[in-house]
Short mmCIF file of C-alpha atoms and ligand atoms in Angstrom, two decimals:
data_model
loop_
_atom_site.label_atom_id
_atom_site.label_comp_id
_atom_site.label_asym_id
_atom_site.label_seq_id
_atom_site.Cartn_x
_atom_site.Cartn_y
_atom_site.Cartn_z
CA MET A 2 -15.52 12.62 19.76
CA ARG A 3 -13.01 12.10 16.99
CA THR A 4 -14.11 10.01 14.03
CA PHE A 5 -12.58 8.78 10.82
CA GLN A 6 -13.19 10.48 7.49
CA THR A 7 -12.41 7.35 5.55
CA LYS A 8 -11.25 7.36 1.95
CA LYS A 9 -11.02 4.74 -0.74
CA LEU A 10 -7.50 3.36 -1.07
CA ASP A 11 -7.14 4.62 -4.68
CA GLU A 12 -8.28 8.07 -3.70
CA ALA A 13 -5.90 8.15 -0.72
CA ILE A 14 -2.96 7.08 -2.90
CA SER A 15 -3.73 9.77 -5.50
CA LEU A 16 -3.98 12.41 -2.79
CA ALA A 17 -0.75 11.29 -1.18
CA LEU A 18 1.10 11.19 -4.50
CA ALA A 19 -0.09 14.72 -5.25
CA HIS A 20 1.48 15.89 -1.97
CA VAL A 21 4.73 13.92 -1.97
CA GLU A 22 7.86 15.52 -3.44
CA PRO A 23 10.57 13.24 -4.86
CA ILE A 24 13.97 13.77 -3.30
CA THR A 25 16.33 15.66 -5.60
CA GLU A 26 19.81 14.79 -4.32
CA SER A 27 21.66 12.27 -6.43
CA GLU A 28 24.98 10.45 -6.37
CA SER A 29 27.16 8.67 -8.88
CA ILE A 30 27.73 4.99 -8.05
CA PRO A 31 29.30 1.97 -9.79
CA THR A 32 26.79 0.30 -12.10
CA THR A 33 27.64 -3.02 -10.48
CA ASP A 34 26.23 -1.71 -7.16
CA SER A 35 23.11 -0.07 -8.59
CA PHE A 36 20.54 -2.85 -8.12
CA GLY A 37 17.16 -1.41 -7.07
CA ARG A 38 18.34 2.20 -7.30
CA VAL A 39 16.42 4.88 -9.20
CA LEU A 40 18.15 6.61 -12.13
CA ALA A 41 18.54 10.36 -11.79
CA GLU A 42 19.64 10.74 -15.44
CA ASP A 43 18.52 9.57 -18.87
CA ILE A 44 20.78 6.86 -20.25
CA LEU A 45 21.72 7.16 -23.93
CA CYS A 46 23.52 4.28 -25.57
CA PRO A 47 27.16 5.35 -26.16
CA GLU A 48 27.94 2.83 -28.93
CA ASP A 49 26.31 0.31 -31.24
CA LEU A 50 25.87 -3.09 -29.68
CA PRO A 51 27.18 -5.73 -30.28
CA GLY A 52 29.37 -3.39 -32.37
CA PHE A 53 30.07 -5.96 -35.08
CA ALA A 54 27.85 -8.28 -37.11
CA ARG A 55 27.59 -11.72 -35.48
CA SER A 56 26.30 -15.07 -36.51
CA ALA A 57 23.14 -16.28 -34.77
CA MET A 58 23.83 -19.92 -35.69
CA ASP A 59 26.55 -22.52 -35.97
CA GLY A 60 27.15 -22.94 -39.70
CA TYR A 61 28.83 -21.23 -42.62
CA ALA A 62 29.15 -17.55 -43.39
CA VAL A 63 28.32 -17.06 -47.07
CA ARG A 64 27.47 -14.48 -49.72
CA ALA A 65 23.69 -14.98 -50.00
CA GLN A 66 23.75 -14.64 -53.80
CA ASP A 67 26.01 -17.74 -54.00
CA THR A 68 23.31 -19.91 -52.43
CA ALA A 69 20.56 -19.14 -54.96
CA GLY A 70 18.59 -22.22 -55.97
CA ALA A 71 20.17 -24.58 -53.44
CA SER A 72 17.93 -27.51 -52.34
CA ARG A 73 18.20 -31.12 -51.14
CA GLU A 74 17.84 -32.29 -54.75
CA HIS A 75 20.19 -29.67 -56.18
CA PRO A 76 22.77 -28.74 -53.56
CA VAL A 77 25.14 -25.85 -54.16
CA THR A 78 28.81 -26.51 -53.47
CA LEU A 79 31.06 -23.86 -51.89
CA ARG A 80 34.75 -23.83 -51.12
CA ILE A 81 35.69 -23.51 -47.42
CA ILE A 82 38.42 -20.94 -46.93
CA GLY A 83 38.77 -21.10 -43.17
CA SER A 84 36.97 -20.86 -39.88
CA VAL A 85 36.01 -17.95 -37.61
CA GLU A 86 37.20 -18.11 -33.98
CA MET A 87 35.11 -16.69 -31.11
CA GLY A 88 36.50 -13.31 -30.13
CA GLN A 89 38.42 -12.89 -33.37
CA ASP A 90 38.76 -9.32 -34.70
CA PRO A 91 36.55 -9.34 -37.85
CA ARG A 92 39.09 -7.09 -39.61
CA THR A 93 41.54 -10.01 -39.57
CA LEU A 94 39.03 -12.30 -41.34
CA PRO A 95 39.46 -13.06 -45.04
CA ASP A 96 37.13 -11.56 -47.66
CA LEU A 97 34.88 -14.14 -49.29
CA LEU A 98 35.21 -14.36 -53.05
CA PRO A 99 32.34 -15.73 -55.15
CA GLY A 100 31.84 -19.42 -54.37
CA GLU A 101 33.53 -19.29 -50.95
CA ALA A 102 32.26 -19.99 -47.42
CA CYS A 103 33.78 -19.72 -43.97
CA GLU A 104 32.91 -21.92 -41.01
CA ILE A 105 31.39 -19.85 -38.18
CA PRO A 106 30.20 -20.57 -34.61
CA THR A 107 27.14 -18.97 -32.95
CA GLY A 108 28.19 -15.49 -31.85
CA GLY A 109 31.26 -15.44 -34.09
CA PRO A 110 32.05 -12.22 -36.03
CA MET A 111 30.98 -12.18 -39.68
CA PRO A 112 33.72 -11.96 -42.31
CA PRO A 113 33.40 -8.52 -44.00
CA SER A 114 32.02 -9.67 -47.34
CA ALA A 115 29.69 -12.36 -45.96
CA ASP A 116 26.06 -11.28 -45.56
CA ALA A 117 24.27 -14.44 -44.39
CA VAL A 118 24.77 -17.63 -42.44
CA ILE A 119 23.56 -21.04 -43.48
CA MET A 120 22.96 -23.30 -40.51
CA LEU A 121 24.97 -26.48 -40.06
CA GLU A 122 21.84 -28.65 -40.35
CA GLU A 123 21.33 -27.40 -43.93
CA THR A 124 24.80 -28.48 -45.06
CA ALA A 125 26.99 -31.52 -45.59
CA ARG A 126 30.74 -31.29 -45.45
CA GLN A 127 32.33 -33.11 -48.40
CA ASN A 128 35.90 -32.81 -47.18
CA ASN A 129 38.18 -30.22 -45.53
CA ASP A 130 37.68 -27.76 -48.35
CA VAL A 131 34.19 -28.30 -49.70
CA VAL A 132 30.67 -27.98 -48.25
CA GLN A 133 27.28 -28.71 -49.84
CA LEU A 134 24.33 -26.41 -49.10
CA PHE A 135 20.77 -27.75 -49.14
CA SER A 136 18.90 -24.48 -48.99
CA ALA A 137 19.24 -20.89 -50.17
CA VAL A 138 19.50 -17.90 -47.83
CA THR A 139 18.83 -14.19 -48.34
CA PRO A 140 21.06 -11.33 -47.13
CA GLY A 141 20.81 -11.00 -43.35
CA THR A 142 19.65 -14.57 -42.67
CA HIS A 143 20.92 -15.67 -39.21
CA VAL A 144 23.01 -12.50 -38.90
CA LEU A 145 22.75 -10.10 -35.94
CA ALA A 146 23.54 -6.60 -37.23
CA ALA A 147 26.18 -4.51 -35.44
CA ASP A 148 23.40 -2.35 -33.90
CA SER A 149 20.83 -5.09 -33.42
CA ASP A 150 21.01 -4.99 -29.61
CA PHE A 151 21.25 -1.23 -28.92
CA ARG A 152 21.83 1.64 -31.34
CA ARG A 153 24.31 4.42 -30.54
CA GLY A 154 22.38 7.48 -29.27
CA GLU A 155 19.24 5.48 -28.44
CA LEU A 156 17.40 6.41 -25.20
CA VAL A 157 17.75 3.23 -23.17
CA PHE A 158 16.37 4.26 -19.75
CA LYS A 159 14.69 7.45 -18.58
CA ALA A 160 15.44 9.22 -15.30
CA GLY A 161 13.07 7.80 -12.69
CA HIS A 162 13.55 4.19 -13.82
CA LYS A 163 14.31 1.66 -11.10
CA LEU A 164 17.25 -0.54 -12.08
CA ARG A 165 16.61 -4.27 -12.21
CA ALA A 166 19.18 -7.04 -12.51
CA VAL A 167 18.74 -7.25 -16.30
CA ASP A 168 19.15 -3.45 -16.59
CA ILE A 169 22.52 -3.65 -14.86
CA GLY A 170 23.48 -6.26 -17.44
CA ALA A 171 22.39 -3.97 -20.28
CA LEU A 172 24.31 -0.97 -18.88
CA LEU A 173 27.49 -2.99 -18.48
CA ALA A 174 27.09 -4.47 -21.97
CA MET A 175 27.20 -0.88 -23.27
CA GLY A 176 30.32 -0.19 -21.21
CA ILE A 177 28.51 2.19 -18.82
CA LEU A 178 30.45 1.72 -15.60
CA SER A 179 28.80 4.30 -13.34
CA VAL A 180 25.32 5.78 -13.10
CA ARG A 181 23.78 8.79 -11.40
CA VAL A 182 21.00 7.68 -9.06
CA TYR A 183 18.88 9.41 -6.44
CA ARG A 184 20.29 8.88 -2.99
CA ARG A 185 18.54 6.33 -0.82
CA VAL A 186 15.48 7.66 0.98
CA ARG A 187 15.90 7.52 4.76
CA VAL A 188 12.69 6.26 6.35
CA GLY A 189 12.35 6.90 10.09
CA ILE A 190 10.32 4.42 12.14
CA ILE A 191 8.70 5.02 15.54
CA SER A 192 6.87 2.25 17.40
CA THR A 193 4.28 3.62 19.83
CA GLY A 194 2.62 1.65 22.60
CA SER A 195 3.11 1.50 26.40
CA GLU A 196 2.80 -2.30 26.26
CA LEU A 197 5.75 -2.81 23.90
CA VAL A 198 9.21 -4.18 24.71
CA GLU A 199 12.07 -5.05 22.39
CA ALA A 200 12.26 -8.72 21.42
CA HIS A 201 15.59 -9.20 23.21
CA GLU A 202 14.28 -7.69 26.48
CA LYS A 203 12.78 -9.62 29.37
CA ILE A 204 9.02 -9.62 28.95
CA ARG A 205 6.36 -9.41 31.71
CA LEU A 206 2.89 -10.89 31.35
CA GLY A 207 0.74 -8.25 29.68
CA GLN A 208 3.58 -6.85 27.61
CA VAL A 209 4.01 -7.40 23.86
CA ARG A 210 7.19 -7.91 21.87
CA GLN A 211 7.66 -5.06 19.43
CA ILE A 212 7.92 -6.45 15.90
CA ASN A 213 6.56 -3.76 13.60
CA SER A 214 9.78 -1.81 13.21
CA HIS A 215 11.50 -5.00 12.11
CA ILE A 216 8.76 -5.90 9.63
CA LEU A 217 8.87 -2.35 8.28
CA ARG A 218 12.65 -2.40 8.04
CA GLY A 219 12.55 -5.45 5.75
CA LEU A 220 9.84 -3.89 3.61
CA ILE A 221 11.69 -0.56 3.40
CA GLU A 222 14.99 -2.19 2.51
CA SER A 223 13.28 -4.26 -0.18
CA GLN A 224 12.55 -0.87 -1.78
CA SER A 225 16.24 0.07 -1.67
CA ALA A 226 15.54 2.70 0.97
CA GLN A 227 17.29 2.99 4.33
CA SER A 228 15.45 2.53 7.61
CA LEU A 229 16.25 4.43 10.82
CA PHE A 230 14.63 3.24 14.04
CA PHE A 231 13.78 5.89 16.61
CA GLY A 232 12.74 3.43 19.30
CA ILE A 233 9.65 2.47 21.25
CA VAL A 234 7.70 5.42 22.63
CA PRO A 235 4.95 4.98 25.26
CA ASP A 236 1.43 6.32 24.62
CA GLU A 237 2.22 9.78 25.99
CA ARG A 238 1.44 12.78 23.89
CA GLU A 239 4.56 14.84 24.60
CA LYS A 240 6.92 11.91 24.17
CA ILE A 241 5.40 10.93 20.84
CA ARG A 242 5.40 14.54 19.68
CA ALA A 243 9.10 14.92 20.53
CA ALA A 244 9.91 11.62 18.80
CA VAL A 245 8.06 12.70 15.64
CA GLN A 246 9.89 16.04 15.54
CA HIS A 247 13.22 14.33 16.01
CA ALA A 248 12.49 11.63 13.41
CA VAL A 249 11.27 14.21 10.86
CA SER A 250 14.46 16.23 11.28
CA GLU A 251 16.65 13.15 10.69
CA SER A 252 14.68 11.39 7.91
CA ASP A 253 13.12 11.98 4.49
CA MET A 254 9.90 10.24 5.49
CA VAL A 255 8.53 8.88 8.80
CA LEU A 256 6.35 5.89 9.70
CA LEU A 257 4.68 5.57 13.11
CA SER A 258 3.10 2.31 14.15
CA GLY A 259 0.32 2.19 16.72
CA GLY A 260 -1.97 4.87 18.12
CA SER A 261 -3.43 5.81 14.73
CA SER A 262 -7.05 5.14 15.65
CA VAL A 263 -9.56 7.32 17.52
CA GLY A 264 -9.23 5.95 21.06
CA ALA A 265 -8.33 7.93 24.17
CA ARG A 266 -4.68 6.80 23.99
CA ASP A 267 -4.32 7.31 20.25
CA TRP A 268 -2.26 10.47 19.90
CA THR A 269 -0.90 10.19 16.39
CA LEU A 270 -3.68 12.09 14.63
CA GLN A 271 -3.60 15.09 16.98
CA ILE A 272 0.16 15.31 16.90
CA LEU A 273 0.37 15.14 13.10
CA GLN A 274 -2.40 17.76 12.83
CA ASP A 275 -0.44 20.03 15.21
CA LEU A 276 2.84 19.62 13.37
CA GLY A 277 1.66 19.57 9.76
CA GLN A 278 -1.15 18.88 7.33
CA VAL A 279 -3.16 15.64 7.58
CA PHE A 280 -4.95 14.66 4.38
CA VAL A 281 -5.84 11.02 4.98
CA HIS A 282 -7.35 9.65 8.17
CA GLY A 283 -8.99 6.29 7.68
CA LEU A 284 -8.97 3.94 4.68
CA GLN A 285 -11.94 1.91 3.42
CA ILE A 286 -9.91 -1.28 3.63
CA ARG A 287 -9.60 -4.25 5.95
CA PRO A 288 -7.28 -4.73 7.59
CA GLY A 289 -5.77 -1.25 7.81
CA LYS A 290 -8.61 1.19 8.43
CA PRO A 291 -6.84 3.38 11.04
CA THR A 292 -4.21 4.81 8.70
CA ILE A 293 -3.05 8.42 8.57
CA CYS A 294 -1.06 10.34 5.99
CA ALA A 295 0.33 13.80 6.66
CA ILE A 296 3.03 16.14 5.41
CA ILE A 297 5.34 17.75 7.96
CA GLU A 298 8.16 20.00 6.78
CA ARG A 299 7.46 18.79 3.21
CA LYS A 300 8.08 15.16 4.27
CA PRO A 301 5.46 12.39 4.28
CA VAL A 302 4.62 11.19 7.79
CA MET A 303 2.35 8.16 7.95
CA GLY A 304 0.53 6.72 10.95
CA LEU A 305 0.04 2.96 10.57
CA PRO A 306 -2.12 0.66 12.68
CA GLY A 307 -0.19 -1.10 15.44
CA ASN A 308 -1.59 -4.48 14.62
CA PRO A 309 1.31 -6.16 12.81
CA VAL A 310 -0.84 -7.68 10.05
CA SER A 311 -2.51 -4.34 9.36
CA CYS A 312 0.82 -2.55 9.59
CA ALA A 313 2.43 -4.85 7.00
CA LEU A 314 -0.57 -4.70 4.71
CA VAL A 315 -0.85 -0.92 4.85
CA PHE A 316 2.83 -0.74 3.98
CA GLU A 317 2.25 -2.87 0.89
CA LYS A 318 -0.86 -1.05 -0.22
CA PHE A 319 -0.28 2.56 0.79
CA VAL A 320 3.26 3.24 1.99
CA ARG A 321 4.93 1.49 -0.94
CA PRO A 322 3.68 3.89 -3.64
CA VAL A 323 4.40 6.91 -1.41
CA LEU A 324 7.95 5.69 -0.78
CA ALA A 325 8.38 4.92 -4.48
CA ARG A 326 7.40 8.49 -5.38
CA ARG A 327 9.63 9.95 -2.67
CA SER A 328 12.50 7.80 -4.05
CA GLY A 329 12.17 9.44 -7.49
CA LEU A 330 10.39 6.62 -9.35
CA LYS A 331 8.47 8.00 -12.31
CA VAL A 332 6.30 5.05 -13.28
CA LEU A 333 4.59 3.31 -10.37
CA LEU A 334 3.77 -0.22 -11.50
CA PRO A 335 2.48 -2.75 -8.97
CA SER A 336 5.54 -4.40 -7.50
CA HIS A 337 4.10 -7.74 -6.41
CA ARG A 338 4.13 -10.93 -8.42
CA LEU A 339 0.72 -12.35 -9.25
CA ALA A 340 -0.38 -15.97 -9.46
CA SER A 341 -3.75 -17.01 -10.84
CA ALA A 342 -5.36 -19.61 -8.57
CA GLN A 343 -8.70 -21.26 -7.96
CA LEU A 344 -10.30 -20.24 -4.66
CA ILE A 345 -11.28 -23.31 -2.65
CA GLN A 346 -13.52 -21.55 -0.15
CA THR A 347 -15.86 -18.56 -0.38
CA VAL A 348 -14.47 -15.32 1.12
CA ARG A 349 -16.76 -12.48 2.25
CA SER A 350 -16.51 -8.73 2.68
CA ALA A 351 -18.75 -5.73 3.34
CA VAL A 352 -19.82 -3.72 0.29
CA GLY A 353 -17.93 -0.42 0.13
CA ARG A 354 -14.83 -1.87 1.73
CA GLU A 355 -11.82 -3.41 0.05
CA ASP A 356 -10.73 -6.56 1.86
CA PHE A 357 -7.44 -8.39 1.75
CA VAL A 358 -7.52 -12.06 2.64
CA ALA A 359 -4.42 -14.09 3.41
CA VAL A 360 -4.22 -17.34 1.48
CA ARG A 361 -2.00 -20.34 1.19
CA VAL A 362 -1.26 -21.46 -2.37
CA ARG A 363 -1.19 -25.17 -3.20
CA ILE A 364 -0.05 -26.65 -6.46
CA ASP A 365 -1.50 -29.82 -7.94
CA GLU A 366 1.70 -31.61 -8.97
CA ALA A 367 -0.13 -33.65 -11.59
CA ASP A 368 -1.51 -30.83 -13.76
CA GLY A 369 0.08 -27.67 -12.29
CA THR A 370 -3.26 -26.15 -11.19
CA LEU A 371 -2.90 -23.60 -8.38
CA TYR A 372 -5.39 -23.45 -5.52
CA ALA A 373 -5.83 -20.59 -3.04
CA GLU A 374 -6.93 -21.60 0.44
CA PRO A 375 -8.05 -18.76 2.74
CA ILE A 376 -6.33 -18.88 6.11
CA LEU A 377 -8.87 -19.22 8.89
CA GLY A 378 -8.42 -18.07 12.44
CA HIS A 379 -7.89 -14.57 13.71
CA SER A 380 -6.86 -12.40 10.80
CA HIS A 381 -5.18 -9.98 13.20
CA ASN A 382 -2.55 -12.45 14.33
CA ILE A 383 0.89 -12.32 12.73
CA SER A 384 0.66 -16.12 12.37
CA THR A 385 -1.90 -15.50 9.61
CA LEU A 386 0.67 -13.76 7.43
CA ALA A 387 3.48 -16.05 8.51
CA ARG A 388 1.44 -19.01 7.22
CA ALA A 389 0.34 -17.25 4.05
CA ASP A 390 1.84 -17.35 0.56
CA GLY A 391 -0.13 -14.37 -0.65
CA ILE A 392 -3.10 -12.04 -0.46
CA VAL A 393 -6.39 -12.06 -2.36
CA ARG A 394 -8.16 -8.75 -2.82
CA ILE A 395 -11.94 -8.52 -2.59
CA PRO A 396 -12.90 -5.33 -4.47
CA ALA A 397 -15.13 -2.81 -2.68
CA GLU A 398 -18.15 -3.49 -4.90
CA LEU A 399 -18.22 -7.24 -4.13
CA GLU A 400 -19.79 -8.89 -1.10
CA GLU A 401 -18.01 -12.18 -1.69
CA ILE A 402 -15.84 -14.17 -4.04
CA PRO A 403 -17.38 -17.62 -4.36
CA GLU A 404 -15.62 -20.94 -3.99
CA GLY A 405 -14.29 -22.12 -7.34
CA ALA A 406 -13.66 -18.60 -8.70
CA GLN A 407 -10.33 -17.91 -10.40
CA VAL A 408 -8.53 -15.17 -8.41
CA TRP A 409 -5.27 -13.27 -8.56
CA VAL A 410 -3.01 -13.93 -5.59
CA GLU A 411 -0.46 -11.23 -4.81
CA LEU A 412 2.48 -13.26 -3.62
CA LEU A 413 4.10 -12.06 -0.40
P1 LIG B 22 -2.80 0.18 18.28
O1 LIG B 22 -2.87 0.45 16.82
O2 LIG B 22 -1.80 1.04 18.99
O3 LIG B 22 -4.15 0.25 18.89
O4 LIG B 22 -2.29 -1.32 18.44
C1 LIG B 22 -3.07 -2.40 17.97
C2 LIG B 22 -2.49 -3.72 18.44
O5 LIG B 22 -1.23 -3.94 17.88
C3 LIG B 22 -2.29 -3.82 19.95
O6 LIG B 22 -2.66 -5.12 20.35
C4 LIG B 22 -0.81 -3.62 20.13
O7 LIG B 22 -0.31 -4.25 21.26
C5 LIG B 22 -0.26 -4.21 18.87
N1 LIG B 22 0.99 -3.52 18.50
C6 LIG B 22 1.17 -2.20 18.39
N2 LIG B 22 2.41 -1.91 18.01
C7 LIG B 22 3.06 -3.10 17.88
C8 LIG B 22 4.39 -3.46 17.53
N3 LIG B 22 5.29 -2.54 17.22
N4 LIG B 22 4.70 -4.77 17.52
C9 LIG B 22 3.78 -5.70 17.83
N5 LIG B 22 2.52 -5.43 18.15
C10 LIG B 22 2.15 -4.13 18.21
MG1 LIG B 23 -1.26 1.34 20.87
#
């Protein structure tokens, strides 16, 4: 009789991460196309940014010393010598002599001898040529220094950083037009189960439409990896074995769905043991207990439960960090967004097991309070996740989370 040697999720992730090698091949791609990709090089800032001193306010560029003592009661009067245009080359701007000011818009370049900006609200224009100041400023007030955004030579991103939308903006602001990133990880998918047919095929009573490969594909692509589907394979040892060998040879990492438990028709464990080294079989979580992690030819091969809810959840909780490491990510932060909500019904779990409960999130329009409502019904049905907004985790050491408790919801 085969049995599980279950592990805590944390322990299984640490073990898996210790075994998984990041891919090493990289490619140079346009920065504009680099969303979600993992940097294979450190990025040093090539030039000061913004590169010239800019005003942070609409107002007047001044020499701070000329404003000394200015107040509502005793305004200081300066002579206006011109106005700065957006985009103007600061070298074409006039020098300010003592007692002079220059009109300046937010973001406009500072005239060379001006060292502060006095905001419009603190002034009154007397006529075309004269402005009154109602407060004093010190050097640097409302001025963004030439290197206030990034400094030339500064380490901006380290290799292993995953590029977000704002990072692409920062790279382009520095004039970095291409970046070296790790190539996309190719994740092979095999769906096992003699009852499965493709969704577009004619279905007989007793058969089940195969959906896991499509769920997995979306989850894989959301990690900027590439998915390769190796088809549906019936519960026959030799066929599954051949499919695994083929998928391993064509991919950087392989996911099997179905057949990961200990039943008579569950071949995944034996096959992965034959072909490589299995170091996780069974997780102390629900759903998702029958989960396997192995290394074959130095590539992670993971057996996921066939149940679509379990399969999706195990991807989120276990496959995601493994794929992130394989993709070259250095820092593995949780990738889900969290919402704090008040649980409206008690949820229960067995001690020693981490449970994940699907919830709907409701917002009270009046005061913005969020409520998490556990989804009843059979937790194994895909409808549970389809109706859910997120997942609430019940830690292993708790038997329940009571109604009214404030919980973190991991949004799906
Ligand atoms: P297994 O893990 O092979 O015991 O499968 C558990 C349950 O999930 C069974 O009811 C299967 O029919 C179902 N199942 C397995 N694979 C898939 C799939 N790819 N798509 C939809 N349901 C599946
Ligand atoms: Mg099966």
